[in-house]
mmCIF file with all atom_site columns, C-alpha atoms in Angstrom:
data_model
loop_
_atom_site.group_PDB
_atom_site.id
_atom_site.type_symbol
_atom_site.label_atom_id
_atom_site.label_alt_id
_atom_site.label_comp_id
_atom_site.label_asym_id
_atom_site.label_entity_id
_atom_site.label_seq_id
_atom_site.pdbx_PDB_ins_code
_atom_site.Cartn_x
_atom_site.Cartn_y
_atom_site.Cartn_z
_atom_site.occupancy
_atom_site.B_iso_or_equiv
_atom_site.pdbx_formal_charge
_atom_site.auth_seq_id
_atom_site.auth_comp_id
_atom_site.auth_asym_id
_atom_site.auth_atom_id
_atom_site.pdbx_PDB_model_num
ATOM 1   C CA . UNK O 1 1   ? 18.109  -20.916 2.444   1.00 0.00 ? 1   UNK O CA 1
ATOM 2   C CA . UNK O 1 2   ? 15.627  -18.745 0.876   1.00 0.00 ? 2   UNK O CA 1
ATOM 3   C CA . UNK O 1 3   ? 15.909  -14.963 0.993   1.00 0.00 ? 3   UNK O CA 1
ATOM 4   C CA . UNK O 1 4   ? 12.633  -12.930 0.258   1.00 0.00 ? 4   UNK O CA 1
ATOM 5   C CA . UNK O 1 5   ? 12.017  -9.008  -0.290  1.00 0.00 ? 5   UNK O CA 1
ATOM 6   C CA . UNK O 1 6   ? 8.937   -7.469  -0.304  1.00 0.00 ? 6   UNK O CA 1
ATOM 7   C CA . UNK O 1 7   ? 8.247   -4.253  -1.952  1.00 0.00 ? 7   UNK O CA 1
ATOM 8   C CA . UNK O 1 8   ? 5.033   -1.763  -3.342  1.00 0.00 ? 8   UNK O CA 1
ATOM 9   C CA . UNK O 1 9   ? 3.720   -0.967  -0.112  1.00 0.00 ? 9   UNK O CA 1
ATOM 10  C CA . UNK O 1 10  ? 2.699   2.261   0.584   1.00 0.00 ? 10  UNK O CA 1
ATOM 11  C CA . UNK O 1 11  ? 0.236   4.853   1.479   1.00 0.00 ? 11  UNK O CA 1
ATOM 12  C CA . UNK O 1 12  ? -3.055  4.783   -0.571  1.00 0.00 ? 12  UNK O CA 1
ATOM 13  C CA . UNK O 1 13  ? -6.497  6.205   0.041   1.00 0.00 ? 13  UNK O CA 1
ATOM 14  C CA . UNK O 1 14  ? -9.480  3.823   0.468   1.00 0.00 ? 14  UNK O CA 1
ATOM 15  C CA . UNK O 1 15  ? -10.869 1.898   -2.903  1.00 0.00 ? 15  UNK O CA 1
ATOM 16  C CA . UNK O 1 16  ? -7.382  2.141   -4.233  1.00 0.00 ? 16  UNK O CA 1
ATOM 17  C CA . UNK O 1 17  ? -4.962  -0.532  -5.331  1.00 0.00 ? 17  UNK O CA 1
ATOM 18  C CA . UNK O 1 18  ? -1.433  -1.835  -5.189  1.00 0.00 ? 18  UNK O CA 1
ATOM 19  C CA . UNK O 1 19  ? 0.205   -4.502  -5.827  1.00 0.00 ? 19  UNK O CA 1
ATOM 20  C CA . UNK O 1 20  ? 3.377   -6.184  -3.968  1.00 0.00 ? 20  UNK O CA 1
ATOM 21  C CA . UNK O 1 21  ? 6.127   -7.660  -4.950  1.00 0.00 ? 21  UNK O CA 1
ATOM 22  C CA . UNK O 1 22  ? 8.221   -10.750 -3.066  1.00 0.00 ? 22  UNK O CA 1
ATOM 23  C CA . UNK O 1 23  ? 11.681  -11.361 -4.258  1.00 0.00 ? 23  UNK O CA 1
ATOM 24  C CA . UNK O 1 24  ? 13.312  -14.564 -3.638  1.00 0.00 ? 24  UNK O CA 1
ATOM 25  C CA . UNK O 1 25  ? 17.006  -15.238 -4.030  1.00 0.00 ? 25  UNK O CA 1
ATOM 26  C CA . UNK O 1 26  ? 18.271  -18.971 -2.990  1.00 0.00 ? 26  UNK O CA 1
ATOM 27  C CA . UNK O 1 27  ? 17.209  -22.541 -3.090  1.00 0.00 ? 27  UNK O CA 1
ATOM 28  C CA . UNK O 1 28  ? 14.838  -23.656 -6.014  1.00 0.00 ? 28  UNK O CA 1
ATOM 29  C CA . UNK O 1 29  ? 11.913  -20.527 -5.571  1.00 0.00 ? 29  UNK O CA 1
ATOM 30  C CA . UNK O 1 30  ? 9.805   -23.132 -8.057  1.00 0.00 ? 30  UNK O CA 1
ATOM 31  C CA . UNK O 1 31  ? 9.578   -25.459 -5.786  1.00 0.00 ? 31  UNK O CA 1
ATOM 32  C CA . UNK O 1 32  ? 8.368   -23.405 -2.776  1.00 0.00 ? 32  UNK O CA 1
ATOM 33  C CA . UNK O 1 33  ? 4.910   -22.123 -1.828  1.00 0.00 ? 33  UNK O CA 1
ATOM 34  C CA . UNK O 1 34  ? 4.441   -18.916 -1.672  1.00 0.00 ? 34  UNK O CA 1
ATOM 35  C CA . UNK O 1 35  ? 2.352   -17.174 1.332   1.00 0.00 ? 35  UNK O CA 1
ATOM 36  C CA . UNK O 1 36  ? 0.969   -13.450 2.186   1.00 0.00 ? 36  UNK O CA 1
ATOM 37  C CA . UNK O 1 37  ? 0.742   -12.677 5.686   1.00 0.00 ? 37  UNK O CA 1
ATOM 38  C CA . UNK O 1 38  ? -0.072  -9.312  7.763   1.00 0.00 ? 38  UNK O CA 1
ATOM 39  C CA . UNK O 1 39  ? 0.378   -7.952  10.763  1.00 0.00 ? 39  UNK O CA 1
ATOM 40  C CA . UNK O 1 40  ? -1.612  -4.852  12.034  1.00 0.00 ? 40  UNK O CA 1
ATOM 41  C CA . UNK O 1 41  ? -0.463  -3.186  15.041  1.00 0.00 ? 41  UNK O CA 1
ATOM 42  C CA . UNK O 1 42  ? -1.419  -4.850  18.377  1.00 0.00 ? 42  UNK O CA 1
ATOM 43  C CA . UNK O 1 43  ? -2.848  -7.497  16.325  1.00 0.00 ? 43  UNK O CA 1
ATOM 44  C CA . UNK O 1 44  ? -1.616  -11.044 15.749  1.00 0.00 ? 44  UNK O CA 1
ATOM 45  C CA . UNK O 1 45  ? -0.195  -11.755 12.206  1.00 0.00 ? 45  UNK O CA 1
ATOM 46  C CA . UNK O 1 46  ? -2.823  -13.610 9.957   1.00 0.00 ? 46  UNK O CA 1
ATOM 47  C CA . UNK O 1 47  ? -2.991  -14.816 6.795   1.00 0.00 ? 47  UNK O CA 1
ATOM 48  C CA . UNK O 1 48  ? -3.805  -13.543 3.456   1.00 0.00 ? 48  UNK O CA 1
ATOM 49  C CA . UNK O 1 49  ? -3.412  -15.917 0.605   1.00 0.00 ? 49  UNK O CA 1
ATOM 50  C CA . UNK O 1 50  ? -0.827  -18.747 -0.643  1.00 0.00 ? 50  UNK O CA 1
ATOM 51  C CA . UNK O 1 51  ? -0.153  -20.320 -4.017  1.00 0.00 ? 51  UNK O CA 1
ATOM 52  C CA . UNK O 1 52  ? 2.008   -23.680 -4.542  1.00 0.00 ? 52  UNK O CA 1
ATOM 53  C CA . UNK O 1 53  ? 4.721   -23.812 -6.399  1.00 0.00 ? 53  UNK O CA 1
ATOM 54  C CA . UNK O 1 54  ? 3.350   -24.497 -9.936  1.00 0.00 ? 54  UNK O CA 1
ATOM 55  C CA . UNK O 1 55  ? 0.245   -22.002 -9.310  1.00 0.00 ? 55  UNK O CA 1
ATOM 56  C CA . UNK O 1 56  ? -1.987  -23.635 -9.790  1.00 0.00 ? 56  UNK O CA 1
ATOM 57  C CA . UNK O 1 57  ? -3.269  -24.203 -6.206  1.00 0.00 ? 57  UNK O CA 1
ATOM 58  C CA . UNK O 1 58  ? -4.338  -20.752 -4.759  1.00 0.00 ? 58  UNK O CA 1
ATOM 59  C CA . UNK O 1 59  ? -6.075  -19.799 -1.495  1.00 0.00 ? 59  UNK O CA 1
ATOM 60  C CA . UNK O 1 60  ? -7.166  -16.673 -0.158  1.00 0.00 ? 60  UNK O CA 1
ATOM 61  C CA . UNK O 1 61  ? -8.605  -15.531 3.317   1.00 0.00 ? 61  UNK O CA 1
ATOM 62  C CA . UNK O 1 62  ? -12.485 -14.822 3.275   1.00 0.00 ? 62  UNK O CA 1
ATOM 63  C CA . UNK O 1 63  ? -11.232 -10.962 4.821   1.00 0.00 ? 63  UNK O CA 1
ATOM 64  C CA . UNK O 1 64  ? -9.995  -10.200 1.352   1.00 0.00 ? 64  UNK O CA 1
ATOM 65  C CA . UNK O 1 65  ? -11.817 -12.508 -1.287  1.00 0.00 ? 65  UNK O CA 1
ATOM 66  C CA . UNK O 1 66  ? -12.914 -10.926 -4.515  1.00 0.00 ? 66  UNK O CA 1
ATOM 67  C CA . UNK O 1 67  ? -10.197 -7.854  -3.724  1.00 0.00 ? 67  UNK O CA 1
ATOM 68  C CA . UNK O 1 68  ? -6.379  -9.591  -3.255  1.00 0.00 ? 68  UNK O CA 1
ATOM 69  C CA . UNK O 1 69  ? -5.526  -12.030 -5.978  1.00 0.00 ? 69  UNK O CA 1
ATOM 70  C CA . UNK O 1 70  ? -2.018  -14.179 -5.248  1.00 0.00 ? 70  UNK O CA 1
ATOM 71  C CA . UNK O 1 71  ? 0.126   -14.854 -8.192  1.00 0.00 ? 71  UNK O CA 1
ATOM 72  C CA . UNK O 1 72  ? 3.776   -15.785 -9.166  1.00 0.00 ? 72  UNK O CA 1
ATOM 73  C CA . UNK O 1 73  ? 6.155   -15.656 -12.136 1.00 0.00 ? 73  UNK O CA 1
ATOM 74  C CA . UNK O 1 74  ? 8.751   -18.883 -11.464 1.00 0.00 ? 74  UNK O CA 1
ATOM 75  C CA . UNK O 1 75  ? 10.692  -16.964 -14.213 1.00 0.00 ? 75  UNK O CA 1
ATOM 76  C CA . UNK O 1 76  ? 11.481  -13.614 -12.142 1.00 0.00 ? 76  UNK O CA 1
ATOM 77  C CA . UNK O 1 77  ? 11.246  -15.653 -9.013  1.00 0.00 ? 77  UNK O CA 1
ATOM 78  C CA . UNK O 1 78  ? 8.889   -13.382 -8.017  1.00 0.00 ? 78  UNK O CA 1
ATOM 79  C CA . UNK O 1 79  ? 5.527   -13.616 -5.927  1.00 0.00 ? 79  UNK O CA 1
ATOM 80  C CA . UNK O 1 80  ? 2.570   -10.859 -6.241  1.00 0.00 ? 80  UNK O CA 1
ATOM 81  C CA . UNK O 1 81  ? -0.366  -9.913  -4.130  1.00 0.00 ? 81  UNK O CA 1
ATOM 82  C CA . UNK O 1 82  ? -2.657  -7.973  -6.133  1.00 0.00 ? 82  UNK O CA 1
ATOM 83  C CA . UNK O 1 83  ? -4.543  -5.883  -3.639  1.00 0.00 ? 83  UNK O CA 1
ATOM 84  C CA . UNK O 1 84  ? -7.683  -3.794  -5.439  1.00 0.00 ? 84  UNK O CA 1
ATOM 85  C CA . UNK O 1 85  ? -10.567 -2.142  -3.559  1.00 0.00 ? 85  UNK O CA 1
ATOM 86  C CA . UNK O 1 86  ? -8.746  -1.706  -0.312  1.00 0.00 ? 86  UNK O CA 1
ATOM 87  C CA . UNK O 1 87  ? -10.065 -0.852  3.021   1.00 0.00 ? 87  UNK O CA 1
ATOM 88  C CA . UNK O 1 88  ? -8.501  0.881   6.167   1.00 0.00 ? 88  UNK O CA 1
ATOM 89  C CA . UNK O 1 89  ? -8.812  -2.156  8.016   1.00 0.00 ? 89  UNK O CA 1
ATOM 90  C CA . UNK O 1 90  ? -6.164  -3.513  5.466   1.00 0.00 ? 90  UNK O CA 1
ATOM 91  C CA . UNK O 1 91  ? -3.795  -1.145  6.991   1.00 0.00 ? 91  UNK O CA 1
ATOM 92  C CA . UNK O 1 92  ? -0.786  -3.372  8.370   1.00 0.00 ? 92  UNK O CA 1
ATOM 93  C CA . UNK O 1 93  ? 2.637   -4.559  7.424   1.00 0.00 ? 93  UNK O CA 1
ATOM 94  C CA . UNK O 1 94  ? 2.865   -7.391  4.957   1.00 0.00 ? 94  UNK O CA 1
ATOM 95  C CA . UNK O 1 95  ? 5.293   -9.978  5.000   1.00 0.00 ? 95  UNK O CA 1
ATOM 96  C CA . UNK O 1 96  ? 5.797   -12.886 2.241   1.00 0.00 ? 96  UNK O CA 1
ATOM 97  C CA . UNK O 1 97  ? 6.979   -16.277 3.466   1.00 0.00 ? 97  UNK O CA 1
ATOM 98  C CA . UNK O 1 98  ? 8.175   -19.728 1.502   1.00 0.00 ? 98  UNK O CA 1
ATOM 99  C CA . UNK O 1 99  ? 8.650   -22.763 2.069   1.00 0.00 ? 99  UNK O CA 1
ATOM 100 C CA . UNK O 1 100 ? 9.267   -26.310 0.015   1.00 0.00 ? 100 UNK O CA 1
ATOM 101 C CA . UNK O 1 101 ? 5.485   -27.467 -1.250  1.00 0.00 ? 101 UNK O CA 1
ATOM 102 C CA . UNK O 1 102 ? 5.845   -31.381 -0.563  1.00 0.00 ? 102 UNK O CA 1
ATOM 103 C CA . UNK O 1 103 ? 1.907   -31.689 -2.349  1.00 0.00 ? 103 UNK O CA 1
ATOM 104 C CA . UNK O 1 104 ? 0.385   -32.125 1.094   1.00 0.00 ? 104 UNK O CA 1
ATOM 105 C CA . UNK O 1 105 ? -2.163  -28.592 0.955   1.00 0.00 ? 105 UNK O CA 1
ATOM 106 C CA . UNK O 1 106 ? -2.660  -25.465 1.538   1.00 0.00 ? 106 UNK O CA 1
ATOM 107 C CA . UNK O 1 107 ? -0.008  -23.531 3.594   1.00 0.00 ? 107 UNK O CA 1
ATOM 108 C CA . UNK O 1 108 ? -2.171  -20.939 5.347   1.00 0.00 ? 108 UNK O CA 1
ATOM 109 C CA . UNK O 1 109 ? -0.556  -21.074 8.811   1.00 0.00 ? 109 UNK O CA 1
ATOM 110 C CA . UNK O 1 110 ? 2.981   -19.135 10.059  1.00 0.00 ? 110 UNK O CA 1
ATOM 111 C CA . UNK O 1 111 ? 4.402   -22.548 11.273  1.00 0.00 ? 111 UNK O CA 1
ATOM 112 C CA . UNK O 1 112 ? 3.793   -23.450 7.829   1.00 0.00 ? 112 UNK O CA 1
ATOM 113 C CA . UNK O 1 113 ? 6.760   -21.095 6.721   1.00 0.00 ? 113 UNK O CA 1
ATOM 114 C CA . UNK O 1 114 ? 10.193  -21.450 7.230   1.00 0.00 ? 114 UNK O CA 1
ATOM 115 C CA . UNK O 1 115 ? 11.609  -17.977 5.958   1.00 0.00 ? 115 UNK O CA 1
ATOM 116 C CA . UNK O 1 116 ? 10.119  -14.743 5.839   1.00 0.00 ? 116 UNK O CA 1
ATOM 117 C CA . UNK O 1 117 ? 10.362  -10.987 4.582   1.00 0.00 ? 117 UNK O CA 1
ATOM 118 C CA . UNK O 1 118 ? 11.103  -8.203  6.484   1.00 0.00 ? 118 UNK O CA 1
ATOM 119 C CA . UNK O 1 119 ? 7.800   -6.530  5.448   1.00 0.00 ? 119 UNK O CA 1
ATOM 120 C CA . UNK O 1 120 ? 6.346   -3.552  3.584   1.00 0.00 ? 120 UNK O CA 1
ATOM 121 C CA . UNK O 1 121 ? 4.235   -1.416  5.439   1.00 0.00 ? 121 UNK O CA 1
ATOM 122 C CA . UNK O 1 122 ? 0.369   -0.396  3.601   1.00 0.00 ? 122 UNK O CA 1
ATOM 123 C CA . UNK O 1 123 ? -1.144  1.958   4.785   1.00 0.00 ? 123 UNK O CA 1
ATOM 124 C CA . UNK O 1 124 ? -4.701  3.128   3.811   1.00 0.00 ? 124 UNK O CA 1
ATOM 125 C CA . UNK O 1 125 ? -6.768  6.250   4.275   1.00 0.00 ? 125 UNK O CA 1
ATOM 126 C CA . UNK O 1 126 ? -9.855  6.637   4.768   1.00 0.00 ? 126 UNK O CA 1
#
């Protein structure tokens, strides 16, 4: 079992930044891939970005290129998503997700996951 927190959401006004925070407590966090989902309401959950285990595989959704960066520190078993220049339509509830990398590619679908965060809610003004 993996168990992941997410934290740093919160209410920021449009062209701001912050940056979230995943905690994982559990198996191995090193050898799991990290993901960044969202969810905005009414809307399906969709993907934001993912970075394998060593970190040095990264992939980010086209919706957020150039302004969310993914990163990790196996160390503090800790995953970040960097979020800079941010738009209302980024307004949702953000939820982290593992699971093992077995080397095959890019986890950028929820089946891909195993366990999940509860979520941190961003919320941004216009």
């Amino acid at each position: 079992q993996v168990q992941l927190v997410e934290s740093g959401g919160g209410l920021v006004q449009a062209g701001g930044s912050l940056r979230l925070s995943c905690a994982a407590s559990g198996r191995t966090f090193s050898r799991h891939a990290m993901g960044w989902f969202r969810q905005a309401p009414g809307k399906e959950r969709e993907f934001v970005a993912t970075i394998s285990w060593s970190g040095s595989s990264i992939f980010v959704a086209h919706s957020v290129t150039g302004r969310f960066t993914i990163s990790r520190d196996n160390a503090k078993n800790t995953a970040y998503l960097q979020m800079n220049n941010l738009k209302p339509e980024d307004t949702a509830v953000y939820y982290c997700a593992a699971d093992y990398d077995d080397g095959t590619g890019y986890k950028y679908t929820i089946n891909d996951y195993h366990y999940w965060g509860q979520g941190t809610q961003v919320t941004v003004s216009s």
